[in-house]
mmCIF file of C-alpha atoms and ligand atoms in Angstrom:
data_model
loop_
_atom_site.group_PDB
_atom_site.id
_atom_site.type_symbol
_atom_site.label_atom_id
_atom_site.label_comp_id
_atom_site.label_asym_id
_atom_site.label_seq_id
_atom_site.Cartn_x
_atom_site.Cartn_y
_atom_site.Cartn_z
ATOM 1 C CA UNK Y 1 23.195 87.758 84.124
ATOM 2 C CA UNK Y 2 24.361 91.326 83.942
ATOM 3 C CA UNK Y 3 22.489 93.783 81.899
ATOM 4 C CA UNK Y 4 24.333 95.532 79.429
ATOM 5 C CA UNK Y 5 22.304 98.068 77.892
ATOM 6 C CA UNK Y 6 24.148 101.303 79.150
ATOM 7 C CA UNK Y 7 26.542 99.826 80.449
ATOM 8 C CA UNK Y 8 29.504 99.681 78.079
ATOM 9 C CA UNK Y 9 31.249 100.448 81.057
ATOM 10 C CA UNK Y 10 31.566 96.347 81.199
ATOM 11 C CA UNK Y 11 32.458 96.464 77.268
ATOM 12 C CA UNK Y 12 36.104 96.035 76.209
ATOM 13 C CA UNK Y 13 37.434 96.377 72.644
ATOM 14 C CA UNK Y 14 40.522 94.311 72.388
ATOM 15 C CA UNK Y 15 42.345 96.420 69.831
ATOM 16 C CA UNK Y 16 42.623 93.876 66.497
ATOM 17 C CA UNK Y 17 39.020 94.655 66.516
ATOM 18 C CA UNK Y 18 40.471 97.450 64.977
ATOM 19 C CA UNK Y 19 43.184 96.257 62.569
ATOM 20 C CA UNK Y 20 46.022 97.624 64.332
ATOM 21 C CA UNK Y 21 45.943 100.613 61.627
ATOM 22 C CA UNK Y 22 46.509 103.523 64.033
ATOM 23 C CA UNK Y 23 48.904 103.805 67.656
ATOM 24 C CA UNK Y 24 47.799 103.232 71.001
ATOM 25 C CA UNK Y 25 47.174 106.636 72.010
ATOM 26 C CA UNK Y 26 45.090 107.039 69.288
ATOM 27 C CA UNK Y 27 42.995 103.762 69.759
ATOM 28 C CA UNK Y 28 42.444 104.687 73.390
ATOM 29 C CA UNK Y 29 40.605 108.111 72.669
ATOM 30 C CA UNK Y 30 38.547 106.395 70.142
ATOM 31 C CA UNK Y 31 37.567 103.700 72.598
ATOM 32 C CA UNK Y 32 37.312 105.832 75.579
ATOM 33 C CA UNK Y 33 35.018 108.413 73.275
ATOM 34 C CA UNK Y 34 32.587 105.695 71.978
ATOM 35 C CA UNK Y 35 32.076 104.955 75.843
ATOM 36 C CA UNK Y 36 33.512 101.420 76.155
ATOM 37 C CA UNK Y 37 35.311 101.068 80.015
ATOM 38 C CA UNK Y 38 38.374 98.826 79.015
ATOM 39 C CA UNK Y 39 40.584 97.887 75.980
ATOM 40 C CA UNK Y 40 42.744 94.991 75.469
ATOM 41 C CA UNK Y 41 45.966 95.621 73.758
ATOM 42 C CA UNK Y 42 48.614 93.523 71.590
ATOM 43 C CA UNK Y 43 52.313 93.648 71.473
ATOM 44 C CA UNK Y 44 52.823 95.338 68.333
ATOM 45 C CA UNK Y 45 51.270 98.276 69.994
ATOM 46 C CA UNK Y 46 53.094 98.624 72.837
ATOM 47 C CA UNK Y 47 57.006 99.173 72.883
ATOM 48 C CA UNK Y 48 57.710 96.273 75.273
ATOM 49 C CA UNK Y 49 61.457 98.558 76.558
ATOM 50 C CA UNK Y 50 59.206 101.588 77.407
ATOM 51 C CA UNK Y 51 55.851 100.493 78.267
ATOM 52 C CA UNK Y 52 55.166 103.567 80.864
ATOM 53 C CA UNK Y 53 54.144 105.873 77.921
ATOM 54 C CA UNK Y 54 51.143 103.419 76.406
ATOM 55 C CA UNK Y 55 50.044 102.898 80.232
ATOM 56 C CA UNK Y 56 49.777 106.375 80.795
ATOM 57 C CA UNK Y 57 48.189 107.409 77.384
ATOM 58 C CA UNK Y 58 45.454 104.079 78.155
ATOM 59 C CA UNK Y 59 44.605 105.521 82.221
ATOM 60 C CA UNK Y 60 44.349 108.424 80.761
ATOM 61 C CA UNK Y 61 41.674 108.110 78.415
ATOM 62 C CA UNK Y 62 40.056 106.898 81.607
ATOM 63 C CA UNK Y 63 40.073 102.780 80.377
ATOM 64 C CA UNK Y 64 41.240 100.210 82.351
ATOM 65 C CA UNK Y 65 43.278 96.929 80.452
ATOM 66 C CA UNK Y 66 41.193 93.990 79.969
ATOM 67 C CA UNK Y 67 44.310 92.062 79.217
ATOM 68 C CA UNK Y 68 47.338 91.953 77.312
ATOM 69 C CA UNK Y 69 47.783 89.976 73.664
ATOM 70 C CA UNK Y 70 49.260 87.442 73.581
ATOM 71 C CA UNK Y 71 52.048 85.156 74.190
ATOM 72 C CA UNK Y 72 54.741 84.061 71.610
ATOM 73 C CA UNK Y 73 53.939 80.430 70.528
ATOM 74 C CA UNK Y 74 55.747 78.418 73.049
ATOM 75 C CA UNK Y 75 56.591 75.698 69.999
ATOM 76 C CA UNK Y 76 59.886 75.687 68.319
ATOM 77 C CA UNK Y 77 61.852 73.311 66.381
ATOM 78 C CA UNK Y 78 64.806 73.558 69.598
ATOM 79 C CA UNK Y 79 65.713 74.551 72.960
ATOM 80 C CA UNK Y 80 67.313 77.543 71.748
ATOM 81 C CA UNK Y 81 64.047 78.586 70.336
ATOM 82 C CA UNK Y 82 61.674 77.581 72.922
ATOM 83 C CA UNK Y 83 64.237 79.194 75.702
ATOM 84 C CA UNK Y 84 63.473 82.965 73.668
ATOM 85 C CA UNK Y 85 59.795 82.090 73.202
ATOM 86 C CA UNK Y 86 60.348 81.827 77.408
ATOM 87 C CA UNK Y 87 62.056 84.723 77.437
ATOM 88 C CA UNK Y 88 59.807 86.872 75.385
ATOM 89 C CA UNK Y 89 56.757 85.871 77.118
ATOM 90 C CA UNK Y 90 58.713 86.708 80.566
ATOM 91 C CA UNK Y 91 59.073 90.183 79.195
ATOM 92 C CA UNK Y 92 55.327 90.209 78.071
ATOM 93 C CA UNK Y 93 54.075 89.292 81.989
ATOM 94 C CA UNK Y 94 56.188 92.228 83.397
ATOM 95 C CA UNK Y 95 54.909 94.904 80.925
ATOM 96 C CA UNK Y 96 51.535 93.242 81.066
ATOM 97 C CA UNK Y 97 52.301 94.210 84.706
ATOM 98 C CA UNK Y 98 53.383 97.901 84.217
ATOM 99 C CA UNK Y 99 50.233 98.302 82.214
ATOM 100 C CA UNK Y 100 47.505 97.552 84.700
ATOM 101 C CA UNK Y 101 46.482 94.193 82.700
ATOM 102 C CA UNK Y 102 45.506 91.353 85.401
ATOM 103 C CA UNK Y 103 46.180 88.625 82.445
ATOM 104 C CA UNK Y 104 48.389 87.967 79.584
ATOM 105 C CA UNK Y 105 46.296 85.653 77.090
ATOM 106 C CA UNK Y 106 48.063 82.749 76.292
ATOM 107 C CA UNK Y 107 47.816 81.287 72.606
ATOM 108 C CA UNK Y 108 49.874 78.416 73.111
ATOM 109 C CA UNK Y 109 51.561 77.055 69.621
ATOM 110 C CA UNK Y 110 50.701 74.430 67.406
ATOM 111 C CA UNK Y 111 53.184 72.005 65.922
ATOM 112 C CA UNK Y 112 56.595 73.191 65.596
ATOM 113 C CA UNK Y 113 58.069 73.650 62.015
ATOM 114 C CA UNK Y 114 58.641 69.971 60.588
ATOM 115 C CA UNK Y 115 57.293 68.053 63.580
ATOM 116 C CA UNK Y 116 54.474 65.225 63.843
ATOM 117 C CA UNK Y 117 54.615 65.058 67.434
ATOM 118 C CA UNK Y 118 51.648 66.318 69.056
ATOM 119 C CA UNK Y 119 52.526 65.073 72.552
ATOM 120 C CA UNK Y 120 55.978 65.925 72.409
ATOM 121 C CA UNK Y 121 55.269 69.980 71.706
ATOM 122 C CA UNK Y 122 52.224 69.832 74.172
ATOM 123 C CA UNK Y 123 54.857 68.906 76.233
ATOM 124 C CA UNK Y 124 56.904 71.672 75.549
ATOM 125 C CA UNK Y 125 54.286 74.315 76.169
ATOM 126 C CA UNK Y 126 53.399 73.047 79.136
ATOM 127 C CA UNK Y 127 57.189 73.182 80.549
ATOM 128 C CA UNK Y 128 57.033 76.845 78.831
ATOM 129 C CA UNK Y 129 54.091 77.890 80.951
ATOM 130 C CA UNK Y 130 55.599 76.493 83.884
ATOM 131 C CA UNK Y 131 58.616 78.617 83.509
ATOM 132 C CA UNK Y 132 56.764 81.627 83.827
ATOM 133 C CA UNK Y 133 56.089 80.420 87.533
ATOM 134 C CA UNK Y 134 58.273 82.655 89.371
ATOM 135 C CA UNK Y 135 57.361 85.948 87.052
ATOM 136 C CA UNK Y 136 53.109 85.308 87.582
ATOM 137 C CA UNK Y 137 53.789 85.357 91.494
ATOM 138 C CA UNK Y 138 56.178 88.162 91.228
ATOM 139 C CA UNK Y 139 54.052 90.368 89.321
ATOM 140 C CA UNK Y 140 50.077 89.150 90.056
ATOM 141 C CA UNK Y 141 49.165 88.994 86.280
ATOM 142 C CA UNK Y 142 47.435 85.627 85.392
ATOM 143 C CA UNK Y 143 48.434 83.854 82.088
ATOM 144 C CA UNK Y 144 45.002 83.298 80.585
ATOM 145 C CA UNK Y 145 45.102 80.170 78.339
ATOM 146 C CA UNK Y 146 42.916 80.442 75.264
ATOM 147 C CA UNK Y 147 41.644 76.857 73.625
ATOM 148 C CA UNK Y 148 41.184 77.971 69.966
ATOM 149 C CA UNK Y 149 39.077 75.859 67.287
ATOM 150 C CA UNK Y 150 40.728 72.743 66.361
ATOM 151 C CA UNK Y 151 40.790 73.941 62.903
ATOM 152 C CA UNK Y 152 43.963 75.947 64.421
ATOM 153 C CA UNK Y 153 45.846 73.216 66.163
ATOM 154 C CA UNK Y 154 48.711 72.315 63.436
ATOM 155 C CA UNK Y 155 50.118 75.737 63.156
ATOM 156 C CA UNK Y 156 48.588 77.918 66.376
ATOM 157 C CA UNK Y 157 47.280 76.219 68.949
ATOM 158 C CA UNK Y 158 47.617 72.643 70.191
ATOM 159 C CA UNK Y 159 45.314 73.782 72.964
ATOM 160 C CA UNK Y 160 41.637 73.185 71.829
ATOM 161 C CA UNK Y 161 38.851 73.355 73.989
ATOM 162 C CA UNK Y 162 37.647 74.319 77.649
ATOM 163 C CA UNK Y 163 38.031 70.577 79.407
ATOM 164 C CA UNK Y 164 41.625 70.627 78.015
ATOM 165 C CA UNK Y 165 42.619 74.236 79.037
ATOM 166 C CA UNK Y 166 40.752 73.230 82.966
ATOM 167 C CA UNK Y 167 43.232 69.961 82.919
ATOM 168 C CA UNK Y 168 46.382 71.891 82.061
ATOM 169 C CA UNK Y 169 45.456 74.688 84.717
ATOM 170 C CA UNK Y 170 45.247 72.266 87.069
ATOM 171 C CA UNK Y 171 48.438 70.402 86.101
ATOM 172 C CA UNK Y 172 50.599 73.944 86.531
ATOM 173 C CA UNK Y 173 48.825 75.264 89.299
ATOM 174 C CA UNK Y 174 48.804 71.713 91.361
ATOM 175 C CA UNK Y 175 47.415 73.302 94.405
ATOM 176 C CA UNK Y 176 49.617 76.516 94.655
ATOM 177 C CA UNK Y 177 47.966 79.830 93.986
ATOM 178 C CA UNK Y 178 46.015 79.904 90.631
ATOM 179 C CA UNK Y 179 48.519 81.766 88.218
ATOM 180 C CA UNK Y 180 46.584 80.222 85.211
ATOM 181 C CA UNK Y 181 43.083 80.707 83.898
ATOM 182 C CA UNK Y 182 40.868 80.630 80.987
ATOM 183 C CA UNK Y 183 39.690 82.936 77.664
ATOM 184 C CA UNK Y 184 36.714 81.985 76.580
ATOM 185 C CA UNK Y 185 36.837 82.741 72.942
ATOM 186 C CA UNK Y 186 33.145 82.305 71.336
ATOM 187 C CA UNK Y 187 34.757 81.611 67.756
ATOM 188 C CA UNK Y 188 36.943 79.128 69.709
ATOM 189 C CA UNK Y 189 34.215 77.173 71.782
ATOM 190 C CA UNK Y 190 30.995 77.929 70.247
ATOM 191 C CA UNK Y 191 30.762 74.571 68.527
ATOM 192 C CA UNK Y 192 31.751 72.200 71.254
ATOM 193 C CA UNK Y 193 29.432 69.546 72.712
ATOM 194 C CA UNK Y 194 30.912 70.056 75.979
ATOM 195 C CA UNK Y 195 30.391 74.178 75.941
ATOM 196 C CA UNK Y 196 27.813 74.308 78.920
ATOM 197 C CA UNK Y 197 29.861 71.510 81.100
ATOM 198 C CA UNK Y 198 32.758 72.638 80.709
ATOM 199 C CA UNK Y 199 32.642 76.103 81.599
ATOM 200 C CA UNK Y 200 30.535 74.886 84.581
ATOM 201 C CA UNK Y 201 33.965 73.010 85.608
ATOM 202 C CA UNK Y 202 36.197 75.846 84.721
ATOM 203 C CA UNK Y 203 34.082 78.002 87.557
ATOM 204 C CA UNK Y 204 36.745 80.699 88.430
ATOM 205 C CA UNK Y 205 38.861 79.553 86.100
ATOM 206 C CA UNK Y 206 37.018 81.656 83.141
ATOM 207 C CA UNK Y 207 39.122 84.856 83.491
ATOM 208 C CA UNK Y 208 37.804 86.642 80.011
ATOM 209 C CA UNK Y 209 35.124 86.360 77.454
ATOM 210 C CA UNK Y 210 35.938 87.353 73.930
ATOM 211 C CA UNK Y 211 33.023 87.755 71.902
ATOM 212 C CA UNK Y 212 32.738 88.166 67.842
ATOM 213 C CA UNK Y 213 30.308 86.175 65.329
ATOM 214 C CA UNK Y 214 30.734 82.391 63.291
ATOM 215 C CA UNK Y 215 29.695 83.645 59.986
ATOM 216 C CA UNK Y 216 28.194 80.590 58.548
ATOM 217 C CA UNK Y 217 29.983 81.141 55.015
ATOM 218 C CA UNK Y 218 33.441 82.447 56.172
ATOM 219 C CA UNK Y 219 35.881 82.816 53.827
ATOM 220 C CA UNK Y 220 38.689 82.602 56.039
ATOM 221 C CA UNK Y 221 38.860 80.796 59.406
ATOM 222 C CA UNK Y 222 41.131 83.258 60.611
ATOM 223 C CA UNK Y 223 40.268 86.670 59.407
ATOM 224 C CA UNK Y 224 36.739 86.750 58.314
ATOM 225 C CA UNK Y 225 35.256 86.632 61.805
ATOM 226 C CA UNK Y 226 31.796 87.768 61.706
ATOM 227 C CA UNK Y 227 30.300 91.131 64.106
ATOM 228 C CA UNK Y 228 28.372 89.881 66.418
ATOM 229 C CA UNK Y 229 24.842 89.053 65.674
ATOM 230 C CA UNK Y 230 26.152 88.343 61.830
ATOM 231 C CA UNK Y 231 26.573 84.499 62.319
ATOM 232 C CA UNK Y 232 26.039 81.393 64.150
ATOM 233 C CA UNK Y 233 26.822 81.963 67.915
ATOM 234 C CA UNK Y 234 24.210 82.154 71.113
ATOM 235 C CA UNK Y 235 26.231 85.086 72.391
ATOM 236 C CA UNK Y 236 23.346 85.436 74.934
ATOM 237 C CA UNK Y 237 23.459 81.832 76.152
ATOM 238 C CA UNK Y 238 27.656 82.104 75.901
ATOM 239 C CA UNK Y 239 27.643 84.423 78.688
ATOM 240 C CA UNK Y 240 25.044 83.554 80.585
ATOM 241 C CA UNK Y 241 26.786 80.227 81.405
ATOM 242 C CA UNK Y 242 30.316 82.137 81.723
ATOM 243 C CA UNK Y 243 28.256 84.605 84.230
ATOM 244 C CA UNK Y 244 26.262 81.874 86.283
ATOM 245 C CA UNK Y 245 30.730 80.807 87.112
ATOM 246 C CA UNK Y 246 30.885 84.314 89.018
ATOM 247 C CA UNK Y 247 32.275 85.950 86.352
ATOM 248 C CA UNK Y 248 32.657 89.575 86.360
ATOM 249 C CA UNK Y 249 34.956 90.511 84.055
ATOM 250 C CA UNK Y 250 34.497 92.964 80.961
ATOM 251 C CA UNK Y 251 32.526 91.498 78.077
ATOM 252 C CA UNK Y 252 35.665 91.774 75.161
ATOM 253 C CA UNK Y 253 34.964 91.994 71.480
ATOM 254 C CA UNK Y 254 37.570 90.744 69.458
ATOM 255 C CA UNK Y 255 37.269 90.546 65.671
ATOM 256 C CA UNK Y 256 39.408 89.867 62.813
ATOM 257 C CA UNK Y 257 38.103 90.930 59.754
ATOM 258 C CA UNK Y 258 40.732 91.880 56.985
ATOM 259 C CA UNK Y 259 38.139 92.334 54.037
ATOM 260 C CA UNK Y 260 35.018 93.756 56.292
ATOM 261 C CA UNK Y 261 35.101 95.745 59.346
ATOM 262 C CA UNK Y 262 38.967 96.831 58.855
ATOM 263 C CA UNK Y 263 38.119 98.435 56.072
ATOM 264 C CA UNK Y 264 35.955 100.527 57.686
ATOM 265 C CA UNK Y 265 36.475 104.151 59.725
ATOM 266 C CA UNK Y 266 37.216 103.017 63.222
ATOM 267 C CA UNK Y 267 34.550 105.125 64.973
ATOM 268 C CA UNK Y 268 31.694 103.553 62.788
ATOM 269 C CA UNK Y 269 33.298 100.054 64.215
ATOM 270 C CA UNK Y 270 33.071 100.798 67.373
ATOM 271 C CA UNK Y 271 29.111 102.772 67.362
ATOM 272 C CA UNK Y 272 28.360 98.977 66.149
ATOM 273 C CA UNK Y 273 30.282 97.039 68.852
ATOM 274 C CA UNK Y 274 28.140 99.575 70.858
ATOM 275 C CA UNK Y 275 25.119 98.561 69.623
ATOM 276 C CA UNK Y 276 25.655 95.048 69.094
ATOM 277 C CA UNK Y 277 27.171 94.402 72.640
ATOM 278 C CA UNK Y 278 24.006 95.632 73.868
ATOM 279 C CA UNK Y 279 21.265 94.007 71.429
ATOM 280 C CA UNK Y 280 22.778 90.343 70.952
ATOM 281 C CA UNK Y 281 25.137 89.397 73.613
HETATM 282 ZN ZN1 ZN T 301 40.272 85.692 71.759
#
């Protein structure tokens, strides 16, 4: 397992870490300042018709992109909708693209508004995936599916752990060149049985590794994610098993926190990624 003390070099701050309170450009300096080597954008940050300028601004603060957040939920209530969730996401690949960003993370969509049919809309993501075929080869970026916690799976994600993500990699790759991978998302996975085995099978699969905290009284499943070393999680162990795979990709800290650390001055957030990156992961 890699040592990261120094070596934030192999950090990356994926920018909700953040709160999305400030533009790219300025993000970037912070990051590249406090010494990290990558950063992971989101959408909202980048103006998908001119990406060039946010590409620019990101090399050169001297960072390279992790990846590129995150796909449009590929669940709607008709064709129509589910044909622009394709289209968006189409759009997302090529800028991920123009930015430097090997993957676009994939958060897949939970049910769509008024349905009960979880097979049906697994379905339908999977055929949404598939569509972005042609645009994967084309450009080189790899969608990165991310399972997130069952608690998520009516109204985010009907994608839930590893061993599913593994199965529906294999079902859209079926022996062509892999254009679909894995996020490994320790609030995601942290509390499944199958952790250990499951990355084992994923192997090269595992194309990033977010890493935040389970506080074990969060107030909110969704935006009260804990710093690491705050909560729950074997950070350590979490990457040693997603590093024994081959693994070399940054080490990304993504964390939600509406009442905690987005409240707080951006350059104190990152000195404690810093530290924490280095002390319990
Ligand atoms: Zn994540």
């Amino acid at each position: 397992m890699r040592d990261l003390a120094g070596r934030l070099d192999l950090c990356c701050i994926n920018t909700a870490t953040l709160g999305h309170r400030e533009p790219i450009e300025r993000i970037a300096e912070r990051v590249a300042r406090a010494g990290f080597g990558w950063l992971s954008p989101w959408r909202q940050e980048i103006d998908e018709a001119h990406p060039q300028r946010a590409g620019a601004a990101i090399r050169g603060a001297g960072l390279k992109v992790g990846g590129y957040c995150r796909t449009t939920y590929f669940t709607a209530d008709d064709a129509v909708g589910r044909r622009a969730a394709i289209d968006s996401n189409r759009r997302a690949v090529e800028v991920a693209a123009e930015l430097g960003a090997p993957l676009f993370v994939a958060v897949c969509g939970g049910l769509a508004p008024g349905s009960t049919d979880v097979n049906a809309d697994r379905r339908h993501i999977l055929d949404g995936l598939a569509a972005l075929v042609p645009t994967l080869r084309a450009t080189g970026v790899r969608i990165a599916l991310e399972p997130l916690h069952p608690f998520y799976a009516a109204d985010r994600s009907l994608l839930s752990t590893i061993a599913q993500a593994i199965d529906w990699c294999e079902l859209l790759d079926d022996g062509g060149p892999p254009c679909f991978g894995i996020a490994v998302d320790a609030y995601h996975v942290w509390w499944d049985p199958a952790l250990e085995a499951s990355i084992e099978r994923a192997g090269t699969r595992v194309l990033a590794l977010h890493v935040c905290d389970w506080l074990r009284q969060t107030r909110d499943p969704l935006l009260d994610r804990g710093m690491m070393g705050d909560g729950v999680v074997d950070l350590r162990a979490l990457r040693r098993h997603v590093e024994a795979t081959g693994f070399t990709g940054p080490v990304e800290v993504e964390i939600f926190s509406k009442a905690d650390w987005w409240q707080r001055d951006p350059d104190e957030v990152l000195a404690v990624c810093a530290g924490r990156l280095q002390r319990c992961c």
